[in-house]
PDB file of C-alpha atoms and ligand atoms in Angstrom:
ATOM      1  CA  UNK T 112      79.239  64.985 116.826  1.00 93.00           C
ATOM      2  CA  UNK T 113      82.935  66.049 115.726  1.00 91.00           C
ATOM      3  CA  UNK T 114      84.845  62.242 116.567  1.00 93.00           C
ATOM      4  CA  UNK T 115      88.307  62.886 115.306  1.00 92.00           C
ATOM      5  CA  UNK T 116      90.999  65.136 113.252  1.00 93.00           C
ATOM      6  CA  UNK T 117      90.361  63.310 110.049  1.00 94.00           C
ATOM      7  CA  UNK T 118      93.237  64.661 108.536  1.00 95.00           C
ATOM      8  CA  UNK T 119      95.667  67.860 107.819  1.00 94.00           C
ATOM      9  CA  UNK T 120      95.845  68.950 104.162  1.00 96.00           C
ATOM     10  CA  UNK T 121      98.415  70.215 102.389  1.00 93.00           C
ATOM     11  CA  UNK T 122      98.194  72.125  98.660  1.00 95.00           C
ATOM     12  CA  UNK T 123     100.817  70.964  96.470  1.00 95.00           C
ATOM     13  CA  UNK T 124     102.101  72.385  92.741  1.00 95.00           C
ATOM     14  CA  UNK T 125     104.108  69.244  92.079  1.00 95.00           C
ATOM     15  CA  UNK T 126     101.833  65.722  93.387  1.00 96.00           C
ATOM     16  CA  UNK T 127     104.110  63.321  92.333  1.00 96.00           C
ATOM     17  CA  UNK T 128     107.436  65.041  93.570  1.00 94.00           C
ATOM     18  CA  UNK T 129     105.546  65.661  96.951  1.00 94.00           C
ATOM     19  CA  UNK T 130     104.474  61.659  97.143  1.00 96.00           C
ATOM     20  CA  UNK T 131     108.169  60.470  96.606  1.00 94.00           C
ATOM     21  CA  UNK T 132     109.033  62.830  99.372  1.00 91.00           C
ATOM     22  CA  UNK T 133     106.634  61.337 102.062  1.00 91.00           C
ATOM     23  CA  UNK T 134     106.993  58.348 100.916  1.00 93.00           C
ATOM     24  CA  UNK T 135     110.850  58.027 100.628  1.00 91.00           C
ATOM     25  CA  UNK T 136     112.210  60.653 102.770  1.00 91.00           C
ATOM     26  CA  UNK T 137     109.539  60.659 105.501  1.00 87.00           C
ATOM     27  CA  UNK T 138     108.843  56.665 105.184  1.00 90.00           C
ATOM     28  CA  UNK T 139     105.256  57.308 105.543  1.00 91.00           C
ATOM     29  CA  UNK T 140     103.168  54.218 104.099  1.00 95.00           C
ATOM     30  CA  UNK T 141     101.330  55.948 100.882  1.00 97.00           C
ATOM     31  CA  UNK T 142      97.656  54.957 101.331  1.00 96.00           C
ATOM     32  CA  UNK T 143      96.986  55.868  97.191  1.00 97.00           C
ATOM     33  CA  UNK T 144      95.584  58.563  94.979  1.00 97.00           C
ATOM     34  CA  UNK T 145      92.317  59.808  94.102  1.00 96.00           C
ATOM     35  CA  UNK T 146      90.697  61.685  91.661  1.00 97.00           C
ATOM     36  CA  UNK T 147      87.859  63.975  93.242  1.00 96.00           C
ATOM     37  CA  UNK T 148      85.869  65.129  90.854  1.00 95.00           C
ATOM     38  CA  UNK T 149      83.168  67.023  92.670  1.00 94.00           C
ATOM     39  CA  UNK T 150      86.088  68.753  94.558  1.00 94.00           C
ATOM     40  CA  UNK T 151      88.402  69.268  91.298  1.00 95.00           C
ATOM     41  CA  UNK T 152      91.267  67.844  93.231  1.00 96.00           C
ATOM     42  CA  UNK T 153      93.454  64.535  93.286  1.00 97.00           C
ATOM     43  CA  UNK T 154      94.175  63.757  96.592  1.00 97.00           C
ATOM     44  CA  UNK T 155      97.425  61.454  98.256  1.00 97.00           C
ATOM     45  CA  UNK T 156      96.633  60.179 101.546  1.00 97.00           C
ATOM     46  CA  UNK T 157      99.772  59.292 104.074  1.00 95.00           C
ATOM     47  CA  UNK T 158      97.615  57.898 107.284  1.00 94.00           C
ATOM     48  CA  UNK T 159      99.798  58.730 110.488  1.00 89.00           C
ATOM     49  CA  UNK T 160      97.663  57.206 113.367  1.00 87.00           C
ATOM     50  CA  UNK T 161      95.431  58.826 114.846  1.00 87.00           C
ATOM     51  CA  UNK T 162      95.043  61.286 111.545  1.00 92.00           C
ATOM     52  CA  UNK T 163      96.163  61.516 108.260  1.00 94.00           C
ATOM     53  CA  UNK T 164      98.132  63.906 105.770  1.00 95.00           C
ATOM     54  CA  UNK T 165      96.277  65.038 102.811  1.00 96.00           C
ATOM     55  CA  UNK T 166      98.276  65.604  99.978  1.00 97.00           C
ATOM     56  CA  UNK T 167      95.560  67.841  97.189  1.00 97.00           C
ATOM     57  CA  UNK T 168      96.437  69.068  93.780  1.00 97.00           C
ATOM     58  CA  UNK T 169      94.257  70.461  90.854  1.00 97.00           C
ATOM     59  CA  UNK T 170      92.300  67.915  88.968  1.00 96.00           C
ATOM     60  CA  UNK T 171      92.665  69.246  85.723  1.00 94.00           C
ATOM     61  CA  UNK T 172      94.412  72.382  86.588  1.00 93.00           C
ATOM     62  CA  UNK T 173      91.202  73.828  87.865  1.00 94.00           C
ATOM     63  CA  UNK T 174      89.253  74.587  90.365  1.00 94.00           C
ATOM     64  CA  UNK T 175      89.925  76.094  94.138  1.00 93.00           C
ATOM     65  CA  UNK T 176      93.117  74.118  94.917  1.00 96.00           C
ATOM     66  CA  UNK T 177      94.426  75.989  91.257  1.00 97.00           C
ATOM     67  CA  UNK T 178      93.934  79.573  93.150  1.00 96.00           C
ATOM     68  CA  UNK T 179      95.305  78.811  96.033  1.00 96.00           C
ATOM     69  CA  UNK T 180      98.297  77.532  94.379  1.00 97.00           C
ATOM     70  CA  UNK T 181      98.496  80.298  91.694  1.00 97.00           C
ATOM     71  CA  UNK T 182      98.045  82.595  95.191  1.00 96.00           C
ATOM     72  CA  UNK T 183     100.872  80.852  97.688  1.00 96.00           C
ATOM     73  CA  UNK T 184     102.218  78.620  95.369  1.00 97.00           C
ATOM     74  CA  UNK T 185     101.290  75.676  97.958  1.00 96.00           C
ATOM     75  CA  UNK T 186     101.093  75.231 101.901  1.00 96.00           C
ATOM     76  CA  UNK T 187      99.276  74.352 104.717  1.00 96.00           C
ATOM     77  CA  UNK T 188      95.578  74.043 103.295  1.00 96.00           C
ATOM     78  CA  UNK T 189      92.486  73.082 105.830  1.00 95.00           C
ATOM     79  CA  UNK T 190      91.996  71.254 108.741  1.00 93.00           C
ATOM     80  CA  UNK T 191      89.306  68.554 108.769  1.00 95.00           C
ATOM     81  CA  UNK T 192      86.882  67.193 111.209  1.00 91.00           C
ATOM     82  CA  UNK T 193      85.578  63.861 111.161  1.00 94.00           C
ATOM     83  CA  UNK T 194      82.358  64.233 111.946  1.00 94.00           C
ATOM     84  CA  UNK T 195      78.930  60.803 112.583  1.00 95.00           C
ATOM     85  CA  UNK T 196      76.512  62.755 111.328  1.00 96.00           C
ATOM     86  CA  UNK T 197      77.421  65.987 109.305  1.00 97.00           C
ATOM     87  CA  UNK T 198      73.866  67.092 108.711  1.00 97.00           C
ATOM     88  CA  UNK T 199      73.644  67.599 112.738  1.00 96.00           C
ATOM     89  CA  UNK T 200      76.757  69.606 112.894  1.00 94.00           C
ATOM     90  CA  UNK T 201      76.305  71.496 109.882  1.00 96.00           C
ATOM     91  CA  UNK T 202      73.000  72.543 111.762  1.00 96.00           C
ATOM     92  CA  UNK T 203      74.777  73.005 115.278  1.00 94.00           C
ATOM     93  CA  UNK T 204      76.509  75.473 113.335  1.00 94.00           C
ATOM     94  CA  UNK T 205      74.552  77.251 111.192  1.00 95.00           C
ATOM     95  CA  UNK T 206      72.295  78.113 114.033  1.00 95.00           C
ATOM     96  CA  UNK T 207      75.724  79.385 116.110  1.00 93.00           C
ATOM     97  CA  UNK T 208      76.106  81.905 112.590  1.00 95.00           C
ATOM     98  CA  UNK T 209      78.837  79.884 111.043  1.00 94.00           C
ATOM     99  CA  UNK T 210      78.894  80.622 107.127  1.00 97.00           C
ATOM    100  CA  UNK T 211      79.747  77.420 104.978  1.00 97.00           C
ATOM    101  CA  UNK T 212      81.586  77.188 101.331  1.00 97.00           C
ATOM    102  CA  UNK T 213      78.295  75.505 100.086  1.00 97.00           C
ATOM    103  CA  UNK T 214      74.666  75.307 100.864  1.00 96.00           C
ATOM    104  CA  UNK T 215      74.875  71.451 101.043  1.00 97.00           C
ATOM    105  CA  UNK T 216      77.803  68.365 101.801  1.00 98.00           C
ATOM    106  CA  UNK T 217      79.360  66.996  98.453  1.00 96.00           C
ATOM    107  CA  UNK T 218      81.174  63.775  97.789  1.00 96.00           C
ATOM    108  CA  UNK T 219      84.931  63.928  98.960  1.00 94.00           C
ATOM    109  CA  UNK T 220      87.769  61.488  98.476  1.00 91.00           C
ATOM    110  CA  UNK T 221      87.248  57.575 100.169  1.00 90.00           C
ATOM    111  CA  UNK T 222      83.210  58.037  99.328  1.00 92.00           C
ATOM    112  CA  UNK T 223      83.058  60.846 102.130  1.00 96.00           C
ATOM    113  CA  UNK T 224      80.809  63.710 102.395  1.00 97.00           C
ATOM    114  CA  UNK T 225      82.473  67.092 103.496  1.00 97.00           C
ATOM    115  CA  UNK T 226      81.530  70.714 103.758  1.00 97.00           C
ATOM    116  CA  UNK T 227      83.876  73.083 104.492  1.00 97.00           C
ATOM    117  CA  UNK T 228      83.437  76.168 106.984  1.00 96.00           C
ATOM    118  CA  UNK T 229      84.302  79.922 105.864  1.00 96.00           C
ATOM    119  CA  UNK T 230      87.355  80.856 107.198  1.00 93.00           C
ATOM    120  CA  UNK T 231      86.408  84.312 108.390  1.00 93.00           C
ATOM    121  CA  UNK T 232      83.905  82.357 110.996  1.00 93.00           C
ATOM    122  CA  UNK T 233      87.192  80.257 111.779  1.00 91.00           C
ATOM    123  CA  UNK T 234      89.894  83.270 112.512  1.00 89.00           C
ATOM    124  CA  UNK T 235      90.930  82.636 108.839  1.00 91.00           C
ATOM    125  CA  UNK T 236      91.862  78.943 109.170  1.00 91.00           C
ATOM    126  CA  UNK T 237      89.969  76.508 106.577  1.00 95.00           C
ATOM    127  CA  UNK T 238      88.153  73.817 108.279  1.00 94.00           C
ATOM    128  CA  UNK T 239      86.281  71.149 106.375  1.00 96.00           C
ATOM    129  CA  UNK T 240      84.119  68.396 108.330  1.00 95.00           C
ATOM    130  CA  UNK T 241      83.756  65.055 107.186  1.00 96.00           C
ATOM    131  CA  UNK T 242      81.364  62.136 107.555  1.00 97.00           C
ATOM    132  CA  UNK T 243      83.161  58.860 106.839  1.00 94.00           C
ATOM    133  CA  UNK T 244      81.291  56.701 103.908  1.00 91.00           C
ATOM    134  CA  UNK T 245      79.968  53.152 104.740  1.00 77.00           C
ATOM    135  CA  UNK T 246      82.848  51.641 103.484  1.00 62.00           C
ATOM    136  CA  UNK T 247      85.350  53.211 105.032  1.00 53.00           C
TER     137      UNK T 247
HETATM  138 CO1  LIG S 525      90.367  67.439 103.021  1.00 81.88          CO
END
C-alpha cells in the first residue's frame, strides 16, 4: 500500500551550492548527505513535514543523474511514493502493465529499497516507490 509522498527530487549540477541555498536562503533544516552507491547518486535531504526535498547529484560523475544533467542541465527529477510493502505494489502494478526501470528493488538512500516506474506508463513523469528501512 502507497502511505505517503516520500519526497520530491530535484537533479542538481552544483550539490554544495544547491545545499547552502536551502539551507540559508530557504532556512530549511539540512537532514545530511549520502552517498548511494547502487543508485550512483549523493543525495541532500531537506525534510518539510509531511515530505521531503531530495537534493541528487552524480556519484562520481556517472550514472543516470549524469544524463539527465548533461540533458537539462538540472530540474525537477521524480516523484516518490512511500510505499509498506514494495514487493505488493510492484506486483499491483505489473499485473495493471506498468513497465519498471529494473526487474527488482535496489538499496536507496536512509537503507531504503526503491524501484522506479517508466515514465511512459506515468504520462512522462518519473515516479520511484519506496519502502522505508527498519531503521528509519
Ligand atoms: Co528519490
Amino acid at each position: 500500500m502507497i502511505t505517503a509522498l516520500d519526497h520530491i527530487a530535484i537533479a542538481v549540477p552544483d550539490l554544495e551550492n544547491s545545499i547552502k541555498r536551502f539551507m540559508d536562503d530557504f532556512d530549511l533544516d539540512y537532514e545530511g548527505s549520502e552517498e548511494v552507491a547502487d543508485a550512483k547518486t549523493i543525495t541532500a535531504f531537506f525534510p518539510v513535514p509531511a515530505t521531503s526535498i531530495e537534493l541528487v547529484h552524480p556519484l562520481n560523475d556517472e550514472g543516470p543523474i549524469a544524463g539527465f544533467l548533461e540533458k537539462k542541465g538540472g530540474g525537477l527529477h521524480h516523484l516518490c511514493f512511500r510505499s509498506d510493502d514494495i514487493e505488493a505494489d510492484i506486483g499491483r502494478l505489473k499485473a495493471k502493465g506498468y513497465q519498471f526501470l529494473s526487474d527488482a528493488p535496489y538499496p536507496g538512500a536512509h537503507n531504503s529499497r526503491v524501484i522506479f516506474i517508466h515514465p511512459k506508463s506515468c504520462d512522462g513523469v518519473l515516479i520511484e516507490l519506496n519502502q522505508p528501512g527498519d531503521d528509519h
